[in-house]
mmCIF file of C-alpha atoms in Angstrom:
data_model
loop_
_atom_site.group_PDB
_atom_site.id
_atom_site.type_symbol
_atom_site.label_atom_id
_atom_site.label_comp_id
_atom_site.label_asym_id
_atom_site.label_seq_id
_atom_site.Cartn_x
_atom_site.Cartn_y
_atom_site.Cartn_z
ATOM 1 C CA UNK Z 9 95.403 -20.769 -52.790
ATOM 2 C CA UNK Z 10 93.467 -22.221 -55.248
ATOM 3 C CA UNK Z 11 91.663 -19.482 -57.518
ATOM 4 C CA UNK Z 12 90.272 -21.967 -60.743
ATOM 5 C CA UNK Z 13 90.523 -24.489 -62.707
ATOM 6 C CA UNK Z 14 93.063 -23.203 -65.388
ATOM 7 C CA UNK Z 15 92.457 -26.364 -67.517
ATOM 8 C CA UNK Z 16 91.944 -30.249 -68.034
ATOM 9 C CA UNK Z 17 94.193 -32.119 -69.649
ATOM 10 C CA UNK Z 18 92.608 -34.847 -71.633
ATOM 11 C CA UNK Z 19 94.968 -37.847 -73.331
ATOM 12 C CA UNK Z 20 93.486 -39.147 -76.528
ATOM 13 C CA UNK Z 21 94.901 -41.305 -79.252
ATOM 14 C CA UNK Z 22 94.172 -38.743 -82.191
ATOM 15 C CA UNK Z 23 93.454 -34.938 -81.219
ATOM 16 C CA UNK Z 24 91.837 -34.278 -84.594
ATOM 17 C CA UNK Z 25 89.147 -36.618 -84.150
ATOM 18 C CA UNK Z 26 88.275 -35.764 -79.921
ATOM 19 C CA UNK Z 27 88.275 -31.978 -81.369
ATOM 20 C CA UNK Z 28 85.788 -32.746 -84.292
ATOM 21 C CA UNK Z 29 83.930 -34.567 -81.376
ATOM 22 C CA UNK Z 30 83.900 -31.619 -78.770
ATOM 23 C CA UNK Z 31 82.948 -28.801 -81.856
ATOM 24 C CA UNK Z 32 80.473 -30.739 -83.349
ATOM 25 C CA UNK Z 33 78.545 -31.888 -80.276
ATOM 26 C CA UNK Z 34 79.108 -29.724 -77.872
ATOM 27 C CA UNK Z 35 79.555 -26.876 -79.917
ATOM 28 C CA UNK Z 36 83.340 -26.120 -78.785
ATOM 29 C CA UNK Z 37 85.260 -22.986 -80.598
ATOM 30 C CA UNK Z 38 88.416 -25.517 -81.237
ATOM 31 C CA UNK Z 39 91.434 -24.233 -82.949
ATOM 32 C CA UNK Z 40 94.192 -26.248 -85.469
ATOM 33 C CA UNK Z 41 96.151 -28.548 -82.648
ATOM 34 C CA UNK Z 42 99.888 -27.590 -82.633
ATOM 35 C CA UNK Z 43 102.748 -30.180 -82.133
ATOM 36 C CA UNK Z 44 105.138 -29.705 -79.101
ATOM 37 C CA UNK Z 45 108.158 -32.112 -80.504
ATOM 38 C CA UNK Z 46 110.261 -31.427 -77.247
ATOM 39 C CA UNK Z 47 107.285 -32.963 -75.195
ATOM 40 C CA UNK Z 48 106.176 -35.243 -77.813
ATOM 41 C CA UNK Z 49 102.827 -34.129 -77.956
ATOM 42 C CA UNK Z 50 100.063 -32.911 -80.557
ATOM 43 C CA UNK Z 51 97.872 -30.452 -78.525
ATOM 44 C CA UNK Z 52 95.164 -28.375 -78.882
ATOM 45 C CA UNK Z 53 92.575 -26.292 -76.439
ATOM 46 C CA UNK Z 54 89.013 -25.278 -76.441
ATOM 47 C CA UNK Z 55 87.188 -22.668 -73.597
ATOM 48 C CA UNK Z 56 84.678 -24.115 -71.039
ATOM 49 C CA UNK Z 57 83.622 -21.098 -69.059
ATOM 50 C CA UNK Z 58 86.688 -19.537 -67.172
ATOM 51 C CA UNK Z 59 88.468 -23.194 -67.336
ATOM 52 C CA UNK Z 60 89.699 -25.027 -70.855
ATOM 53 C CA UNK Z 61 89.904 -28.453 -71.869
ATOM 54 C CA UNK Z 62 93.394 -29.607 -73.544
ATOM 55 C CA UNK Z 63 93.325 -32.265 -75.768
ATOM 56 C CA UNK Z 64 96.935 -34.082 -75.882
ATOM 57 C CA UNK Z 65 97.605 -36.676 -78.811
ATOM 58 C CA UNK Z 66 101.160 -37.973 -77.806
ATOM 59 C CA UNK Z 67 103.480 -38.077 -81.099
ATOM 60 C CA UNK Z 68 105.511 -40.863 -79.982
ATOM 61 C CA UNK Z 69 104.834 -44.237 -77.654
ATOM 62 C CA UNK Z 70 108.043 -43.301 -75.562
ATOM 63 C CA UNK Z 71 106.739 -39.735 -74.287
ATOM 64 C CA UNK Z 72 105.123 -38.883 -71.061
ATOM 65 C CA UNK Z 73 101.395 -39.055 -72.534
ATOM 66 C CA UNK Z 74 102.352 -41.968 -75.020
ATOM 67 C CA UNK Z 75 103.277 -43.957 -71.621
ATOM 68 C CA UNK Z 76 99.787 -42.679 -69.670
ATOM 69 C CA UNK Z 77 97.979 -44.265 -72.966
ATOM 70 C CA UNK Z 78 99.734 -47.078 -73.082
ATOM 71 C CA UNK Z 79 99.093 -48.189 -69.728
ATOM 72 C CA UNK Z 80 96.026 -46.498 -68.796
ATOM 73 C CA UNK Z 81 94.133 -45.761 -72.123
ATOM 74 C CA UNK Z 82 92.703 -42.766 -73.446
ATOM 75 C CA UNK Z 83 91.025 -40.388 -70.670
ATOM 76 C CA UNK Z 84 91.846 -37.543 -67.657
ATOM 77 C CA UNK Z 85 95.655 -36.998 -67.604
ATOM 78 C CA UNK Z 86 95.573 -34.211 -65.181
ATOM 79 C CA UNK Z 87 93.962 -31.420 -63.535
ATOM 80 C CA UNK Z 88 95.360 -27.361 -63.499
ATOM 81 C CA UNK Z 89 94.624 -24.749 -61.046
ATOM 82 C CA UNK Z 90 95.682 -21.383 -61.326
ATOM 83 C CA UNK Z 91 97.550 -20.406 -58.289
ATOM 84 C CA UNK Z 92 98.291 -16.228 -57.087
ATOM 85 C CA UNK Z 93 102.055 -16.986 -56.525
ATOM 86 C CA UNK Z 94 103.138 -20.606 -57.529
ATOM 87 C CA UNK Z 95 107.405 -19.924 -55.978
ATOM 88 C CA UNK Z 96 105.167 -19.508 -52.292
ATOM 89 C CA UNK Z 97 102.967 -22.043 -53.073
ATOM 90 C CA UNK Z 98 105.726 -24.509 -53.875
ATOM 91 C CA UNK Z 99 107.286 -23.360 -50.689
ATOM 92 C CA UNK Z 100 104.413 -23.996 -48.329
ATOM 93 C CA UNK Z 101 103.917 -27.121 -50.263
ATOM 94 C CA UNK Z 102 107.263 -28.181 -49.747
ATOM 95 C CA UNK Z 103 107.629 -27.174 -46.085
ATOM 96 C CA UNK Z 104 104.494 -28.933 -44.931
ATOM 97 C CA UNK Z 105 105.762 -32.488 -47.086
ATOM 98 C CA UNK Z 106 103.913 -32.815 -49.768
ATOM 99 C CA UNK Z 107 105.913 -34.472 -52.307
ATOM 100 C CA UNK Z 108 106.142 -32.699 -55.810
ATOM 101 C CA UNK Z 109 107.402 -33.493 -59.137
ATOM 102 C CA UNK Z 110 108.809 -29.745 -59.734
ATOM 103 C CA UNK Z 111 110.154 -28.088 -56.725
ATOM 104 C CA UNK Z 112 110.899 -25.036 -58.683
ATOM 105 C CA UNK Z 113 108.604 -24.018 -61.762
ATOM 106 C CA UNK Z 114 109.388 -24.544 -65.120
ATOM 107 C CA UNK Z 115 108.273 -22.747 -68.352
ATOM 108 C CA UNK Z 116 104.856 -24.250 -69.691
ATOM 109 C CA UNK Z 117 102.606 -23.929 -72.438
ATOM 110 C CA UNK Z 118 102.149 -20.037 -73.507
ATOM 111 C CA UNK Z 119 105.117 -19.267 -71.144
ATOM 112 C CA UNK Z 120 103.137 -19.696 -67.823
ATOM 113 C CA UNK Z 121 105.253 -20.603 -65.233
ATOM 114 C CA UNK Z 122 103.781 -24.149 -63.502
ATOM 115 C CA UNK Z 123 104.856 -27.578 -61.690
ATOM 116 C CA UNK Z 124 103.459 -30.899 -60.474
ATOM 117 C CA UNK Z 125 102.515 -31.662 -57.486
ATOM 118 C CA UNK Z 126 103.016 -35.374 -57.261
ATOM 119 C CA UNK Z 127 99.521 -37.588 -58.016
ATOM 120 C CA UNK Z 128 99.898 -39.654 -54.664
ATOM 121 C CA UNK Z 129 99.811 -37.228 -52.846
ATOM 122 C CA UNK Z 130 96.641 -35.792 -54.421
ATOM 123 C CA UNK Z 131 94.947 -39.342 -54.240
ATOM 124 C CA UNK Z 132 95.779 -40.065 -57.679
ATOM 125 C CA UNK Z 133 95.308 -37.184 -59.527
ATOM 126 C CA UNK Z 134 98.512 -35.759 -61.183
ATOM 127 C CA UNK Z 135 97.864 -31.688 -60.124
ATOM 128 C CA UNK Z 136 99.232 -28.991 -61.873
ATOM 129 C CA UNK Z 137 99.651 -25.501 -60.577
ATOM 130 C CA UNK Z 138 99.842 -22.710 -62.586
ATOM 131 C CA UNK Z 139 100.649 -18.745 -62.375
ATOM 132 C CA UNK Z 140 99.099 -16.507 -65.143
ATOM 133 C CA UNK Z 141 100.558 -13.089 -63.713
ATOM 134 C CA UNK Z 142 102.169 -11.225 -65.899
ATOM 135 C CA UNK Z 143 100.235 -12.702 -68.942
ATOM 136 C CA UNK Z 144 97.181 -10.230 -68.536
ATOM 137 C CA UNK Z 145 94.871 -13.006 -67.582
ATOM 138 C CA UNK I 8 76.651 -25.810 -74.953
ATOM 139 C CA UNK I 9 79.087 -25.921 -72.565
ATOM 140 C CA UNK I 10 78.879 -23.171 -69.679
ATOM 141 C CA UNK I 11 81.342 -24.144 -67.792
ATOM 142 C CA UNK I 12 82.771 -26.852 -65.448
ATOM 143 C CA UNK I 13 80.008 -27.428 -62.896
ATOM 144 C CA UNK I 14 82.467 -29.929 -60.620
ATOM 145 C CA UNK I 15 85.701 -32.952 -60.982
ATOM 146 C CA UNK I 16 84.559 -35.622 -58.562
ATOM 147 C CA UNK I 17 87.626 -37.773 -57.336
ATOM 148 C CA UNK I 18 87.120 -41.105 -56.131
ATOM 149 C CA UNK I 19 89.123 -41.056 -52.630
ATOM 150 C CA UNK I 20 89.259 -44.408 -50.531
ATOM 151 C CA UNK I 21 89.156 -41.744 -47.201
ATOM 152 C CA UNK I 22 86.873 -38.572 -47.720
ATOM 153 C CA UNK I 23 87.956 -36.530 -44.297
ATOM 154 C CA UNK I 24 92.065 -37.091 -45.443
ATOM 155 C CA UNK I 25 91.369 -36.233 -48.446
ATOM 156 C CA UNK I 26 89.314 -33.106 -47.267
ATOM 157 C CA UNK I 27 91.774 -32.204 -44.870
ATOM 158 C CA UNK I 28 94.934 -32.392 -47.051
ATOM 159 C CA UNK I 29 93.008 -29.569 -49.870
ATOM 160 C CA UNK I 30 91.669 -27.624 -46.272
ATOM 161 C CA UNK I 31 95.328 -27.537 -45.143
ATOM 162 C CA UNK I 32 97.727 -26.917 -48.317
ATOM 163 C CA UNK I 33 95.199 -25.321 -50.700
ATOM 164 C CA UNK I 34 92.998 -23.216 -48.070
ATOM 165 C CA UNK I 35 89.642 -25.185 -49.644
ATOM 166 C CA UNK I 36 86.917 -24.556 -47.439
ATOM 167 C CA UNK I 37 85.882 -27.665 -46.653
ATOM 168 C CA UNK I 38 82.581 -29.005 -45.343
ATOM 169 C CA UNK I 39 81.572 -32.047 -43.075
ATOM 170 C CA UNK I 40 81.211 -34.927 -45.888
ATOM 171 C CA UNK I 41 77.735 -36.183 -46.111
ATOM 172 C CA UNK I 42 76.346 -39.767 -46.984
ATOM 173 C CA UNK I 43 73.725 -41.111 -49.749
ATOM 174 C CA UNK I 44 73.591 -44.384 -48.958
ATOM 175 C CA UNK I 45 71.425 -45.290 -51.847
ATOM 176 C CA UNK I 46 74.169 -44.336 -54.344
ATOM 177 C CA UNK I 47 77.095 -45.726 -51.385
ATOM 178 C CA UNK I 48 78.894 -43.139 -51.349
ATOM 179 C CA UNK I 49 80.415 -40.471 -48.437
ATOM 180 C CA UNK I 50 81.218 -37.179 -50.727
ATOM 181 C CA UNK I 51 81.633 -33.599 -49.988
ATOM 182 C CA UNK I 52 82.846 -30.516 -51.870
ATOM 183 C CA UNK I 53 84.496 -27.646 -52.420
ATOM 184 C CA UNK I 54 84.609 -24.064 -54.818
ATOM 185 C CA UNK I 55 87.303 -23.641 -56.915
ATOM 186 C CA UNK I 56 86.968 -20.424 -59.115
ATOM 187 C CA UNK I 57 83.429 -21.238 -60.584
ATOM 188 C CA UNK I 58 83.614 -24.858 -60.341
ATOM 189 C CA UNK I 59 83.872 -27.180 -57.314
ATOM 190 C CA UNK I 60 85.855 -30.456 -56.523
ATOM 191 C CA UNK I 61 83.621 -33.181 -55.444
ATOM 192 C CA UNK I 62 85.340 -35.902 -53.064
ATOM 193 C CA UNK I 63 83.857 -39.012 -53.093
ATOM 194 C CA UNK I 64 84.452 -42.128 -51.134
ATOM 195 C CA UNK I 65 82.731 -45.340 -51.656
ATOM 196 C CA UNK I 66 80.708 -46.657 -48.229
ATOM 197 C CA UNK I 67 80.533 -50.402 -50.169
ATOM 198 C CA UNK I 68 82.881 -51.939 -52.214
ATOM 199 C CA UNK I 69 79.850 -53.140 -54.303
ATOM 200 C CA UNK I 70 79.216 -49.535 -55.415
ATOM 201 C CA UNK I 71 80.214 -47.511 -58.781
ATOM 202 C CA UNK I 72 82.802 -46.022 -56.952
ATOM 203 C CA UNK I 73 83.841 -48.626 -54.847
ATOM 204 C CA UNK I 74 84.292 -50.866 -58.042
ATOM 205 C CA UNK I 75 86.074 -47.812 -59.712
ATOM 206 C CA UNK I 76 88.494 -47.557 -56.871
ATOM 207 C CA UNK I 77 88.774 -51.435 -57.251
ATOM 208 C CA UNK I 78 89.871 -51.544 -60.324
ATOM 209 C CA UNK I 79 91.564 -48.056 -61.199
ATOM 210 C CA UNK I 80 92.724 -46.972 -57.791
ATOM 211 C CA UNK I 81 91.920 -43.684 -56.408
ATOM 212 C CA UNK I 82 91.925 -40.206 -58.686
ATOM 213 C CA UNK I 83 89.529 -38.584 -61.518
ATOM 214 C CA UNK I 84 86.645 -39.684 -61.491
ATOM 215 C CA UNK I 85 84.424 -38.118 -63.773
ATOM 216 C CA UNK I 86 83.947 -34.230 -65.302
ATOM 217 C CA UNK I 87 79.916 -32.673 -64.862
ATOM 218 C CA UNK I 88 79.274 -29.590 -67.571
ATOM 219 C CA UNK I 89 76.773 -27.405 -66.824
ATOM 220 C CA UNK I 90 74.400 -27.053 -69.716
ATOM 221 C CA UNK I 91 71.624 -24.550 -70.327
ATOM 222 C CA UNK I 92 68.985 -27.115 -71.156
ATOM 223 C CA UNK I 93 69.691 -30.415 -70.606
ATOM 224 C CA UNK I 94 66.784 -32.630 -72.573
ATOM 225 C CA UNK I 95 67.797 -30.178 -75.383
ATOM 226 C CA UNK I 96 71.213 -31.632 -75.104
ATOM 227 C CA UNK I 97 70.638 -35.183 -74.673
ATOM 228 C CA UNK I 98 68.090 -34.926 -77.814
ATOM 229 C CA UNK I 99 70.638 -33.158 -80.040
ATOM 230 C CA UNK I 100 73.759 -36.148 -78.777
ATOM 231 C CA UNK I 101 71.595 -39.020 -79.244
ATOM 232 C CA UNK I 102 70.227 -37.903 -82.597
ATOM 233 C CA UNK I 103 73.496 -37.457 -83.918
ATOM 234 C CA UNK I 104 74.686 -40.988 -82.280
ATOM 235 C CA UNK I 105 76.383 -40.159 -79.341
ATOM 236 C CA UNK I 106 75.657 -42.928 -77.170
ATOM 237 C CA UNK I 107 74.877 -41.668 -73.305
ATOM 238 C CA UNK I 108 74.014 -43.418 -70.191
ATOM 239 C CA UNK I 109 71.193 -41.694 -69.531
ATOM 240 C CA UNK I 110 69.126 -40.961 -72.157
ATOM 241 C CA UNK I 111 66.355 -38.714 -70.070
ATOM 242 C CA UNK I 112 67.737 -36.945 -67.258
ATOM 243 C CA UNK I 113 67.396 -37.977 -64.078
ATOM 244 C CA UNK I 114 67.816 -35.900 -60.371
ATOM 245 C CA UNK I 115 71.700 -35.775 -58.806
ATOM 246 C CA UNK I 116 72.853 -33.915 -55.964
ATOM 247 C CA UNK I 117 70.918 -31.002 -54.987
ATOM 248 C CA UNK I 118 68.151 -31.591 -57.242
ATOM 249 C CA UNK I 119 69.848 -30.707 -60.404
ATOM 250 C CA UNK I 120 68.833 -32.887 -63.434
ATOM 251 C CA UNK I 121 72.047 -34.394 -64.679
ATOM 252 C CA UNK I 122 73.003 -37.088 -67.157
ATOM 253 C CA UNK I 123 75.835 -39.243 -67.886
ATOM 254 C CA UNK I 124 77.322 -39.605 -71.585
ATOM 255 C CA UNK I 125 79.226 -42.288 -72.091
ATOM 256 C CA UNK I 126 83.066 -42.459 -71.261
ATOM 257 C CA UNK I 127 84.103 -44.806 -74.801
ATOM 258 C CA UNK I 128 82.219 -41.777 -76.758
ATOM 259 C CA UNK I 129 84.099 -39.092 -74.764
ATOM 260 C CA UNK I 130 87.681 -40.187 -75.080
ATOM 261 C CA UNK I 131 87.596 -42.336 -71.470
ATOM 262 C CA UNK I 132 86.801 -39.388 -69.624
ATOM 263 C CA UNK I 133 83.194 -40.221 -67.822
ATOM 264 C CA UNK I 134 81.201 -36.941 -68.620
ATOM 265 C CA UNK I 135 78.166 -35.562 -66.814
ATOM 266 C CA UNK I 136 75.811 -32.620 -68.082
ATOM 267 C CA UNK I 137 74.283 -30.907 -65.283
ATOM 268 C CA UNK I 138 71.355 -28.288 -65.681
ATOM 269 C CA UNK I 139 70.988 -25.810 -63.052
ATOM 270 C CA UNK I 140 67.992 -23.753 -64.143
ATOM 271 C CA UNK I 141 65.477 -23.154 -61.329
ATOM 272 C CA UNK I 142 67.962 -23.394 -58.886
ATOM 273 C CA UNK I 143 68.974 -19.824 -59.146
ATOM 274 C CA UNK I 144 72.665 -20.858 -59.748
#
């Protein structure tokens, strides 16, 4: 079901600075990060091979990431994998018990369609899945 | 520098339920968990896309990962990079101040030379740069 790891989303405290840190010493093509207001974030993306690493600043204490940093710190915030069909995956999912967060998609970044799967049932790691069809990816 | 992700290892308290739940809802294919008792740990893997998932449970409590799971709970653990030439690398990050954990590389699963930097320089995230040269990968 699985068919990569679409990205990694990273939380840190001020994207301009863990960008400037991933172009200049790992050599990273980074671009300008953009500013999601409705999910109070400050993003921003660079390749690794066919996966990408997503750097989220949160622009508020009170959002989703804001929370994560406050409690946990800057670090991993979740995982993505790019799923074939993510309404049957959600179903089997679903069927078999294992608790998500979405049980339908919703509309993510670059208008991919993705959910949750909830991060006790993946021993603590909050899983995204993720369908690029239709994006010519 | 960055080829791609080599592997996510997740620090599970149970490696065969946590095998068996990405076996049976994400079709991994999943193979018998092995264990290195001088590092204490039970781990096996899996491919996803060009990258693999590393599972990792903790045979001491004494352990890296059996402290990590003692303090953090399960989940992430850390991210490995593959790198083309990995005493290049570590040269060029601790030259420009990037402090590591390993400053010389030194031989991880499978014989690949591999390296930690360390987490407070990379944002919290524990980051490994593997080099897989000479092992026709």
């Amino acid at each position: 079901m699985l068919k990569k790891i679409y990205h990694l989303g990273y939380a840190v405290e001020n994207v301009e600075k863990a960008s400037e840190f991933y172009r200049v010493h790992f050599g990273a093509e980074t671009v300008e990060p953009e500013t999601v207001e409705d999910q109070g974030i400050k993003a921003t993306m660079f390749h690794v091979g066919e996966s990408m690493i997503e750097l989220v600043e949160p622009t508020r204490p009170d959002s989703p990431v804001g929370k994560f940093i406050a409690k946990r710190g800057e670090g991993f915030h979740h995982v993505a994998f790019e799923v074939e069909d993510i309404e049957r995956s959600l179903a089997e999912l679903k069927e078999s018990g294992v608790e998500l967060i979405d049980e339908t998609p919703r509309i993510g970044a670059g208008g991919a369609r993705m959910a949750f799967v909830h991060p006790k049932e993946a021993f603590g790691v909050l899983t995204e899945l993720v369908e690029l069809r239709g994006k010519g990816e």
